[in-house]
JSON list of C-alpha atoms in Angstrom, two decimals:
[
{"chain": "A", "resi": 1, "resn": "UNK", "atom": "CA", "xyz": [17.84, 33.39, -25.90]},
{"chain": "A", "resi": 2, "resn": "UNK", "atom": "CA", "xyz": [18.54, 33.06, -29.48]},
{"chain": "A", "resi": 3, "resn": "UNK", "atom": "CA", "xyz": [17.14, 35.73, -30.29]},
{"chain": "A", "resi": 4, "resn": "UNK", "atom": "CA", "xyz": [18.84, 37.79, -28.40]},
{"chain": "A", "resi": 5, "resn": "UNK", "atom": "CA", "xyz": [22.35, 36.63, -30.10]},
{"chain": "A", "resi": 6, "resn": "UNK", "atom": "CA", "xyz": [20.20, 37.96, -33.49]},
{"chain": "A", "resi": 7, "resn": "UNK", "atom": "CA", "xyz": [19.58, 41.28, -31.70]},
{"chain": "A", "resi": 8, "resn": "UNK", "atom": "CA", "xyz": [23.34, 41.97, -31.06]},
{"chain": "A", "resi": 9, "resn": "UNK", "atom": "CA", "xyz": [24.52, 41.37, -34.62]},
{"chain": "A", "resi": 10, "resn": "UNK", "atom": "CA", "xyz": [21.87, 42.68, -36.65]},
{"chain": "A", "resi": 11, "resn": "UNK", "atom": "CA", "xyz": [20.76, 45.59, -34.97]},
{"chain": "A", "resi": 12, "resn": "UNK", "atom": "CA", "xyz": [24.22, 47.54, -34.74]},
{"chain": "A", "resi": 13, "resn": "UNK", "atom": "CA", "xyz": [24.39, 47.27, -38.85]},
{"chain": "A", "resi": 14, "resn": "UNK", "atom": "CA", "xyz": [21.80, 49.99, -38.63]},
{"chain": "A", "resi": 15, "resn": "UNK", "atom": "CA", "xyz": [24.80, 52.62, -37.98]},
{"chain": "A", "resi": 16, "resn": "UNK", "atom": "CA", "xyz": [25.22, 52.18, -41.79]},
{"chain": "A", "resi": 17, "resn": "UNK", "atom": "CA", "xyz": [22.20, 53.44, -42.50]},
{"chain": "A", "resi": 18, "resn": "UNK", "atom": "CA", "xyz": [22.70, 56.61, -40.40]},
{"chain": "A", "resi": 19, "resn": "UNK", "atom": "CA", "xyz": [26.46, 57.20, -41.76]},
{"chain": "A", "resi": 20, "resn": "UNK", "atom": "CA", "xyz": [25.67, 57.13, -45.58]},
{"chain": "A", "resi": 21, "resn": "UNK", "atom": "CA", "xyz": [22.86, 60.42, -45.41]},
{"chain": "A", "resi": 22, "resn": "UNK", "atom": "CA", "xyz": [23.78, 63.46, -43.17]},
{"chain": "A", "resi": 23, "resn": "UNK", "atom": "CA", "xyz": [19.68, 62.04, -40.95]},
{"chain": "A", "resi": 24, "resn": "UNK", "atom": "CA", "xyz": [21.18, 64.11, -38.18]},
{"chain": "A", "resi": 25, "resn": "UNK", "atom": "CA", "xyz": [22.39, 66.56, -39.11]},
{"chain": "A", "resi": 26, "resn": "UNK", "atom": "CA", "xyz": [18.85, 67.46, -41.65]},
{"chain": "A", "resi": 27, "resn": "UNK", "atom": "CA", "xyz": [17.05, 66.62, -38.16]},
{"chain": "A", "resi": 28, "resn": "UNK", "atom": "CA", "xyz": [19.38, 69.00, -35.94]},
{"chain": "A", "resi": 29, "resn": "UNK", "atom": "CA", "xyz": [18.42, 71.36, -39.00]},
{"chain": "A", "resi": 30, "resn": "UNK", "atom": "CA", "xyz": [14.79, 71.16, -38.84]},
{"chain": "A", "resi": 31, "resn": "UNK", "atom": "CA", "xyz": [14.85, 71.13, -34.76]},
{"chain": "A", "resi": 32, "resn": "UNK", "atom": "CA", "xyz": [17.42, 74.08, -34.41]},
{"chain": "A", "resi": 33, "resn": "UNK", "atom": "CA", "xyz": [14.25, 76.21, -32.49]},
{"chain": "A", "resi": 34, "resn": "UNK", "atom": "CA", "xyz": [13.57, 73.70, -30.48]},
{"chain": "A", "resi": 35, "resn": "UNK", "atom": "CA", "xyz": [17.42, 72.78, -29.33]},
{"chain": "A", "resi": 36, "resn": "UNK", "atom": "CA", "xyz": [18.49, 76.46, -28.88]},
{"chain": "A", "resi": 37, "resn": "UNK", "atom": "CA", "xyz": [19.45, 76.50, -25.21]},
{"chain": "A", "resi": 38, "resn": "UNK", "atom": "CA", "xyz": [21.63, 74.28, -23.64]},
{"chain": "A", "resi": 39, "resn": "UNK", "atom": "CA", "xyz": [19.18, 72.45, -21.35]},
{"chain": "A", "resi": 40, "resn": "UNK", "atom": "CA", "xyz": [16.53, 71.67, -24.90]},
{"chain": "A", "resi": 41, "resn": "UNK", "atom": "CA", "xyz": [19.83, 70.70, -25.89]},
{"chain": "A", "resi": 42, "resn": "UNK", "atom": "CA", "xyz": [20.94, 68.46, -23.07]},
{"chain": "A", "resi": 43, "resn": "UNK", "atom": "CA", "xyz": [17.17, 66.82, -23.01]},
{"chain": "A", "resi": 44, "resn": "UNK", "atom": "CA", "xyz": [17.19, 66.30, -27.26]},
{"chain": "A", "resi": 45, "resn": "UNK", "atom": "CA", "xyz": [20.73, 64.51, -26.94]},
{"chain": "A", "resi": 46, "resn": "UNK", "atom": "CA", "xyz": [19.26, 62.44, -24.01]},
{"chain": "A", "resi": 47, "resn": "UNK", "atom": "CA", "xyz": [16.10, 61.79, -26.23]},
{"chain": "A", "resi": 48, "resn": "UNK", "atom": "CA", "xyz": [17.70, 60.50, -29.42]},
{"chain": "A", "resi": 49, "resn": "UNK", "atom": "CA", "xyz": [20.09, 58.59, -28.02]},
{"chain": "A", "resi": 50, "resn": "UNK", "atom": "CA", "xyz": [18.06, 56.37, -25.95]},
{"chain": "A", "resi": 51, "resn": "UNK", "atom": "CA", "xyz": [15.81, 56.34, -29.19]},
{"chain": "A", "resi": 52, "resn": "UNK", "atom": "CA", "xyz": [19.14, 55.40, -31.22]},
{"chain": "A", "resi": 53, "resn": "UNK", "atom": "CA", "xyz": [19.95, 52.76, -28.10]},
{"chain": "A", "resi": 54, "resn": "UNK", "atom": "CA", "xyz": [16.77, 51.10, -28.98]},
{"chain": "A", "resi": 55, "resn": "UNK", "atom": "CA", "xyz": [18.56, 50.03, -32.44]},
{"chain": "A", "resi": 56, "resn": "UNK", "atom": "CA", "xyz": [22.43, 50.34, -32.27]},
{"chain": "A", "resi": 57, "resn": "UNK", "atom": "CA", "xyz": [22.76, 49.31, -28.71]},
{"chain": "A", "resi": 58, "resn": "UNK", "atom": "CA", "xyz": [26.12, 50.48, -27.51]},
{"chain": "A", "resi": 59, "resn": "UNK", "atom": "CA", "xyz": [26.51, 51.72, -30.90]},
{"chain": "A", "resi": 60, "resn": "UNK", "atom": "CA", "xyz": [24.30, 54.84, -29.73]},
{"chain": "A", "resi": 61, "resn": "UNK", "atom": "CA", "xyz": [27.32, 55.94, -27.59]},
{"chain": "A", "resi": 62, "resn": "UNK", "atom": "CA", "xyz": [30.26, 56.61, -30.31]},
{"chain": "A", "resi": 63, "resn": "UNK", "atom": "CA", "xyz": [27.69, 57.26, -32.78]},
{"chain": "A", "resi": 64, "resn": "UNK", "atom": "CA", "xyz": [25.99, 60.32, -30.74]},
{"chain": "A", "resi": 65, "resn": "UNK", "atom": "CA", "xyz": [29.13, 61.53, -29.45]},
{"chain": "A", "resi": 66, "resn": "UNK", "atom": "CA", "xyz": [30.64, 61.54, -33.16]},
{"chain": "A", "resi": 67, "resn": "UNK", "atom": "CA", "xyz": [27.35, 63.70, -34.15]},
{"chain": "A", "resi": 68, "resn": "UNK", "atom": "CA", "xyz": [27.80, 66.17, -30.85]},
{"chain": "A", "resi": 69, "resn": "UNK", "atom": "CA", "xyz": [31.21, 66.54, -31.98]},
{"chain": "A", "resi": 70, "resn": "UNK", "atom": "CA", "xyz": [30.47, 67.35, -35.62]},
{"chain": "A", "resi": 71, "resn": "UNK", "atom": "CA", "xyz": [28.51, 69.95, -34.11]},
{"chain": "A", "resi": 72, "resn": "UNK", "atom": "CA", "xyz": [30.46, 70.94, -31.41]},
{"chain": "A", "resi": 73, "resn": "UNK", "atom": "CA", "xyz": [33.96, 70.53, -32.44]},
{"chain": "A", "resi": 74, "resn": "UNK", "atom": "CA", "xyz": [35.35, 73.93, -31.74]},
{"chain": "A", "resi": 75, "resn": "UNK", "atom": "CA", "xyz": [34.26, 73.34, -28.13]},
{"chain": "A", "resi": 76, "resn": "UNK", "atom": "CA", "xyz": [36.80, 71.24, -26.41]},
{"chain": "A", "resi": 77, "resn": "UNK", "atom": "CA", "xyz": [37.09, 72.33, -22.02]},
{"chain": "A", "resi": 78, "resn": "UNK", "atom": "CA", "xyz": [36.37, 70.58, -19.33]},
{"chain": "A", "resi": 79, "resn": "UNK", "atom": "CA", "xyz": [32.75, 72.11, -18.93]},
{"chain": "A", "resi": 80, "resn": "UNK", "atom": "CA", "xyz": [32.09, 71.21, -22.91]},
{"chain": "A", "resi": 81, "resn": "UNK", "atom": "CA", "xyz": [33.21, 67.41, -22.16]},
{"chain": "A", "resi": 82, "resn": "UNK", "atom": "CA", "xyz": [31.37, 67.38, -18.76]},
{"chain": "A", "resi": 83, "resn": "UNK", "atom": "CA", "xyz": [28.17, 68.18, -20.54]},
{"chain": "A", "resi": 84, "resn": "UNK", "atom": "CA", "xyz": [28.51, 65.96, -23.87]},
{"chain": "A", "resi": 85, "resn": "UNK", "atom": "CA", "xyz": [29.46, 63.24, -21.90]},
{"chain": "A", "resi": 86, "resn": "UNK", "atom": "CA", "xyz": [27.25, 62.84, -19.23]},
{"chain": "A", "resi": 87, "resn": "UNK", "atom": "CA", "xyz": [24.33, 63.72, -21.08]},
{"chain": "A", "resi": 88, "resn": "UNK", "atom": "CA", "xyz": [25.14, 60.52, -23.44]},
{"chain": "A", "resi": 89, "resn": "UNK", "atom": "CA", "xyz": [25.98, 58.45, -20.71]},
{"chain": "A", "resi": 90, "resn": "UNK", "atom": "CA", "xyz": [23.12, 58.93, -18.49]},
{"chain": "A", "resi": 91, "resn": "UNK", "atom": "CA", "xyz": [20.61, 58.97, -21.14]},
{"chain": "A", "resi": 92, "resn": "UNK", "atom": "CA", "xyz": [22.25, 54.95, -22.03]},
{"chain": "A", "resi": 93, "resn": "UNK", "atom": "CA", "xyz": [22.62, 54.41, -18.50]},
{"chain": "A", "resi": 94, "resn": "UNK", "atom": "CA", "xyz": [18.52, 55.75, -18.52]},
{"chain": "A", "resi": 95, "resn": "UNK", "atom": "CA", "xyz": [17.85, 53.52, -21.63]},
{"chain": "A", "resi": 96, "resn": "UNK", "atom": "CA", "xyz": [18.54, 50.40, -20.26]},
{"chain": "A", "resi": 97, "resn": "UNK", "atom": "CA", "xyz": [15.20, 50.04, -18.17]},
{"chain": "A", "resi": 98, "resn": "UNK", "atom": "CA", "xyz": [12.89, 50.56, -21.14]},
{"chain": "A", "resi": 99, "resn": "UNK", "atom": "CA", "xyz": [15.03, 49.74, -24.09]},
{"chain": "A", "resi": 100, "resn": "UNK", "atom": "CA", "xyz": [13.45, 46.13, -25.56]},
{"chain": "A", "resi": 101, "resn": "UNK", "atom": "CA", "xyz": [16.64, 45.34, -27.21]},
{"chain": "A", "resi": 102, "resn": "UNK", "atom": "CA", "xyz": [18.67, 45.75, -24.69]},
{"chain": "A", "resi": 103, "resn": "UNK", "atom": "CA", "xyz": [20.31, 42.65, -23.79]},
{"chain": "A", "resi": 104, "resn": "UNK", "atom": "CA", "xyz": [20.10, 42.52, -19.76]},
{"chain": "A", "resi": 105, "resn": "UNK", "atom": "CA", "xyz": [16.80, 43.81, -19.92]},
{"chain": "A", "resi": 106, "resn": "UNK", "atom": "CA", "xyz": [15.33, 41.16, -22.02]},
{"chain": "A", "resi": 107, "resn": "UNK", "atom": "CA", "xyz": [16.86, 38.19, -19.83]},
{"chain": "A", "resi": 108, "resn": "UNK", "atom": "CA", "xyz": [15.60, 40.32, -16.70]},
{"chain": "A", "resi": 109, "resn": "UNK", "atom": "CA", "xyz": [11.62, 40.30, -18.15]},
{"chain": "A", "resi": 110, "resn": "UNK", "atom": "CA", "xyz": [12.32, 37.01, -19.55]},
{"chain": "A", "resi": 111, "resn": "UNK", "atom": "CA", "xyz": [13.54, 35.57, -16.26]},
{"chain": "A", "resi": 112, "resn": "UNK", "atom": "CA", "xyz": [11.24, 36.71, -14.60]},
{"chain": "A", "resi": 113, "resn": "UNK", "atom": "CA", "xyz": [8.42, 35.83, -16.78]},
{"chain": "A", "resi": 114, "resn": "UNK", "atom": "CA", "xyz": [7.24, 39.27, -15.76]},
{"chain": "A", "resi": 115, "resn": "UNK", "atom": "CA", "xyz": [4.76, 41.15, -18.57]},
{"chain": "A", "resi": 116, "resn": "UNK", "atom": "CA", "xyz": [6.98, 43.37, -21.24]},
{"chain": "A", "resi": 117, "resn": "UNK", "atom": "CA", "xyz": [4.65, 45.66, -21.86]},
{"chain": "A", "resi": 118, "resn": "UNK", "atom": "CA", "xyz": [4.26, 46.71, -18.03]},
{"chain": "A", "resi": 119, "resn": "UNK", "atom": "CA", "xyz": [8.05, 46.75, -17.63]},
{"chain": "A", "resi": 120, "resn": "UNK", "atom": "CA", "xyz": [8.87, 48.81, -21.15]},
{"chain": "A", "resi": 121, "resn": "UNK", "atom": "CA", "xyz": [6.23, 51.45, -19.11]},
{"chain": "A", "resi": 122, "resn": "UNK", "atom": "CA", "xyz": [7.53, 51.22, -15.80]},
{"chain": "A", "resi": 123, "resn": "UNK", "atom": "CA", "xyz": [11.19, 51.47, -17.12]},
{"chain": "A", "resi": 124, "resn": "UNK", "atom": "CA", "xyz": [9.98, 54.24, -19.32]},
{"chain": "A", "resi": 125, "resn": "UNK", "atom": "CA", "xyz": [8.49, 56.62, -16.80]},
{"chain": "A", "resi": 126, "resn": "UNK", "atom": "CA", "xyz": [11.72, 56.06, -14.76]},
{"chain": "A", "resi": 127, "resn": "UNK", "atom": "CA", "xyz": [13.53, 57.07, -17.26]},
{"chain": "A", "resi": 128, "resn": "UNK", "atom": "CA", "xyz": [11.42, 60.20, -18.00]},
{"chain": "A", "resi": 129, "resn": "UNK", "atom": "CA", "xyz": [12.31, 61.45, -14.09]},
{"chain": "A", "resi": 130, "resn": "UNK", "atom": "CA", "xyz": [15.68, 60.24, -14.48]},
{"chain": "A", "resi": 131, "resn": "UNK", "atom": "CA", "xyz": [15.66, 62.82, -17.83]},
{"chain": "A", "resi": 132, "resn": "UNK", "atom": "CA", "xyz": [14.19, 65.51, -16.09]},
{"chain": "A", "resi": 133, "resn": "UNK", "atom": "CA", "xyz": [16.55, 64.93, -13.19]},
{"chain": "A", "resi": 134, "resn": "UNK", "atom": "CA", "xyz": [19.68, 65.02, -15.90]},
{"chain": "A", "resi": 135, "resn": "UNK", "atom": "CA", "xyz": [18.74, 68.30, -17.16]},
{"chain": "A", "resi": 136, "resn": "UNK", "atom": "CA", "xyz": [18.25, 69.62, -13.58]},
{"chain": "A", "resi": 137, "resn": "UNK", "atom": "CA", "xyz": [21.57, 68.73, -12.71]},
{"chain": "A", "resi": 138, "resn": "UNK", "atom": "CA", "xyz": [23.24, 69.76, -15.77]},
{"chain": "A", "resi": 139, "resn": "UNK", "atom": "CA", "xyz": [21.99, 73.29, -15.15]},
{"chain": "A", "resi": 140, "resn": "UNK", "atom": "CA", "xyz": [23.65, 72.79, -11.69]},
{"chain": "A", "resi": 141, "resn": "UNK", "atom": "CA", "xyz": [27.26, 71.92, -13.57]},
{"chain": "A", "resi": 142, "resn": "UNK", "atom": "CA", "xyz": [26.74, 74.55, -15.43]},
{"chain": "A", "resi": 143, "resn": "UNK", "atom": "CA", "xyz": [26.76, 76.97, -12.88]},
{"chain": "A", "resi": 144, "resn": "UNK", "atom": "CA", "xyz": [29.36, 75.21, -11.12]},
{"chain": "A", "resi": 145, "resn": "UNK", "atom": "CA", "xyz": [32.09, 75.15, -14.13]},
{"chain": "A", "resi": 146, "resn": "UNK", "atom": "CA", "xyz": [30.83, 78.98, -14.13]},
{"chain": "A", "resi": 147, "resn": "UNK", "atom": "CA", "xyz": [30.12, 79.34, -17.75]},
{"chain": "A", "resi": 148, "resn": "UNK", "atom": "CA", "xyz": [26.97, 80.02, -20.35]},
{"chain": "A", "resi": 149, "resn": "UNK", "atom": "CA", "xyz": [26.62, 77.31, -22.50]},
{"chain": "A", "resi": 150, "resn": "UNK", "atom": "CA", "xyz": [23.64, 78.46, -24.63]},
{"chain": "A", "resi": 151, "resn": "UNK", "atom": "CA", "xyz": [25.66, 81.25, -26.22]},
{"chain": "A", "resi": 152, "resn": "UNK", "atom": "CA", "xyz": [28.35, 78.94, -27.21]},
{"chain": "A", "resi": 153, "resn": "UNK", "atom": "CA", "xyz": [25.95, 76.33, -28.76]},
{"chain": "A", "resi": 154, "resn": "UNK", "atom": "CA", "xyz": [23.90, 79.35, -30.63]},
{"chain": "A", "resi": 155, "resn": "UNK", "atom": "CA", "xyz": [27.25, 79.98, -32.12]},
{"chain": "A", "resi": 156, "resn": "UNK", "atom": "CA", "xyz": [28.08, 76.64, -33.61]},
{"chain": "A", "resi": 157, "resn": "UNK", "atom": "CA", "xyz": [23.88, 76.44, -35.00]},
{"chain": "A", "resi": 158, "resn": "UNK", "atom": "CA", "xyz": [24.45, 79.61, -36.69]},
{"chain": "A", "resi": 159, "resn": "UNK", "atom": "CA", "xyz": [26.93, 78.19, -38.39]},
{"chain": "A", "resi": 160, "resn": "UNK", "atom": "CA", "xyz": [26.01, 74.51, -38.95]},
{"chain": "A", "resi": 161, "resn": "UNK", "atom": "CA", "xyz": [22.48, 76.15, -40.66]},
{"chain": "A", "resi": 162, "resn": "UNK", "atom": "CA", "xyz": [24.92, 78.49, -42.76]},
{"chain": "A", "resi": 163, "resn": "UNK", "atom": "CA", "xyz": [26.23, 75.22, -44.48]},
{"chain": "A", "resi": 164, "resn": "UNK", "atom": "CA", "xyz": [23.09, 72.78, -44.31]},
{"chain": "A", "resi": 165, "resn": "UNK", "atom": "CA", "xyz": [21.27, 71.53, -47.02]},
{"chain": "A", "resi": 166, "resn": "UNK", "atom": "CA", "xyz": [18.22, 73.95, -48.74]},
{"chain": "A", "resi": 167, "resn": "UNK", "atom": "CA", "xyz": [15.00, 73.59, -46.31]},
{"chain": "A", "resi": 168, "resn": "UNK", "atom": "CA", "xyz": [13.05, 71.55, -48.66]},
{"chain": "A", "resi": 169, "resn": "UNK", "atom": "CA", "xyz": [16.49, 68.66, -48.65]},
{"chain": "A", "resi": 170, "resn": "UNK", "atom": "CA", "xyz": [16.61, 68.65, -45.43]},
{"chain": "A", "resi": 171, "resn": "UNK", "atom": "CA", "xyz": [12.74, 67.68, -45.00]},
{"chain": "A", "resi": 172, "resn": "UNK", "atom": "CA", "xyz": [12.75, 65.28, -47.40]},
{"chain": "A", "resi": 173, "resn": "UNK", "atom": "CA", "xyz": [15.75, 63.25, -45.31]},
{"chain": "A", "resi": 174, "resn": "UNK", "atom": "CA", "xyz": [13.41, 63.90, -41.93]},
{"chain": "A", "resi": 175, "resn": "UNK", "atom": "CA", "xyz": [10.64, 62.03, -43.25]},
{"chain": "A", "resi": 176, "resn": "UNK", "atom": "CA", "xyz": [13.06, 59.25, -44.98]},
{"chain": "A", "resi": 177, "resn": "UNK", "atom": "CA", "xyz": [14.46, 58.91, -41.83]},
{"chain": "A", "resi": 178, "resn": "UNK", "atom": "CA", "xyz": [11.43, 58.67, -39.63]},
{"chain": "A", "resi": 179, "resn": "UNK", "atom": "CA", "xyz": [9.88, 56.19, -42.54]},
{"chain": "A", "resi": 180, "resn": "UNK", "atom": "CA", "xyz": [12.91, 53.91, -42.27]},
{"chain": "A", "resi": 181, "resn": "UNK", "atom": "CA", "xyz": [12.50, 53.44, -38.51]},
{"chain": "A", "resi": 182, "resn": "UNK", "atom": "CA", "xyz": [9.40, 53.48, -38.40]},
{"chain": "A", "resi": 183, "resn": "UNK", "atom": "CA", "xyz": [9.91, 50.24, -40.61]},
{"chain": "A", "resi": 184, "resn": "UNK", "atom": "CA", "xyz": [12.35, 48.73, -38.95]},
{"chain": "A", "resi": 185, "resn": "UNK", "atom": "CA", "xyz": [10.53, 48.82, -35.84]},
{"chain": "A", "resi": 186, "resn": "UNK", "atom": "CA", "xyz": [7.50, 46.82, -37.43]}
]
């Protein structure tokens, strides 16, 4: 149980890391093909932040929702909150079945003396549907607030690549970043 105490203070001081370099944003750069609709959108916010839960804990919340913003900030209605929002949430809410670090679900494997690497799976491919069933729902919300999302979001990437870093930055700060995890996590 001790180390779970060391998981809860440690871990969070990784937000540093991803506040003093623009990781994000270079990544959001590189990815900006991939994340040009608003459901590849909705399912690569779900994706990093239960990666990002893994080592800020509750930190992934305001810290994701601070990047979406950055990106985002010109978009401020109800169907522009409804789809930040739950997409963080749920993808946290989704994290906490896999998520090692994750405080409750530690003491759950732990107290049950049940085998991690068999729960990290099971909890993973849960949270795979529960991803899938996210983005099928946001498309339904979408629908329902009656707007297009995707042609507001290729707006704000247009502009976003206008100011970013020359191609050749912006990989070099991909690979730093997926070195430093990759690090951390050994």
């Amino acid at each position: 149980m001790r180390s779970i105490v060391g998981l809860l203070v440690i871990v969070p001081m990784i937000s540093w890391v991803l506040r003093e370099e623009p990781y994000i944003e270079d990544i959001m750069g590189m990815a900006h093909k991939s994340l040009n609709t608003s459901r590849k959108f909705y399912l690569g916010m779900m994706s990093l932040t239960q990666v990002f839960s893994y080592f800020l804990l509750f930190g992934a919340i305001p810290m994701m929702y601070q990047f979406i913003n950055q990106i985002l900030y010109k978009k401020k209605t109800e169907a522009w909150e409804n789809y930040k929002g739950t997409a963080l949430l749920r993808s946290f809410a989704l994290s906490t079945m896999w998520v090692v670090s994750i405080p409750s679900f530690i003491f759950a494997v732990e107290t049950m003396n049940a085998s991690l690497w068999i729960c990290i799976l099971q909890g993973f491919g849960i949270s795979v549907c529960g991803t899938m069933i996210a983005v099928l729902f946001s498309y339904f919300q979408e629908k329902h607030y009656g707007v297009n999302l995707t042609y507001g979001l290729q707006d704000e990437i247009a502009e976003i690549l206008l100011h970013a870093d020359p191609i050749e930055e912006r990989k070099k700060k991909v690979i730093e970043f997926i070195f430093l995890f990759q690090v951390k996590k050994v």
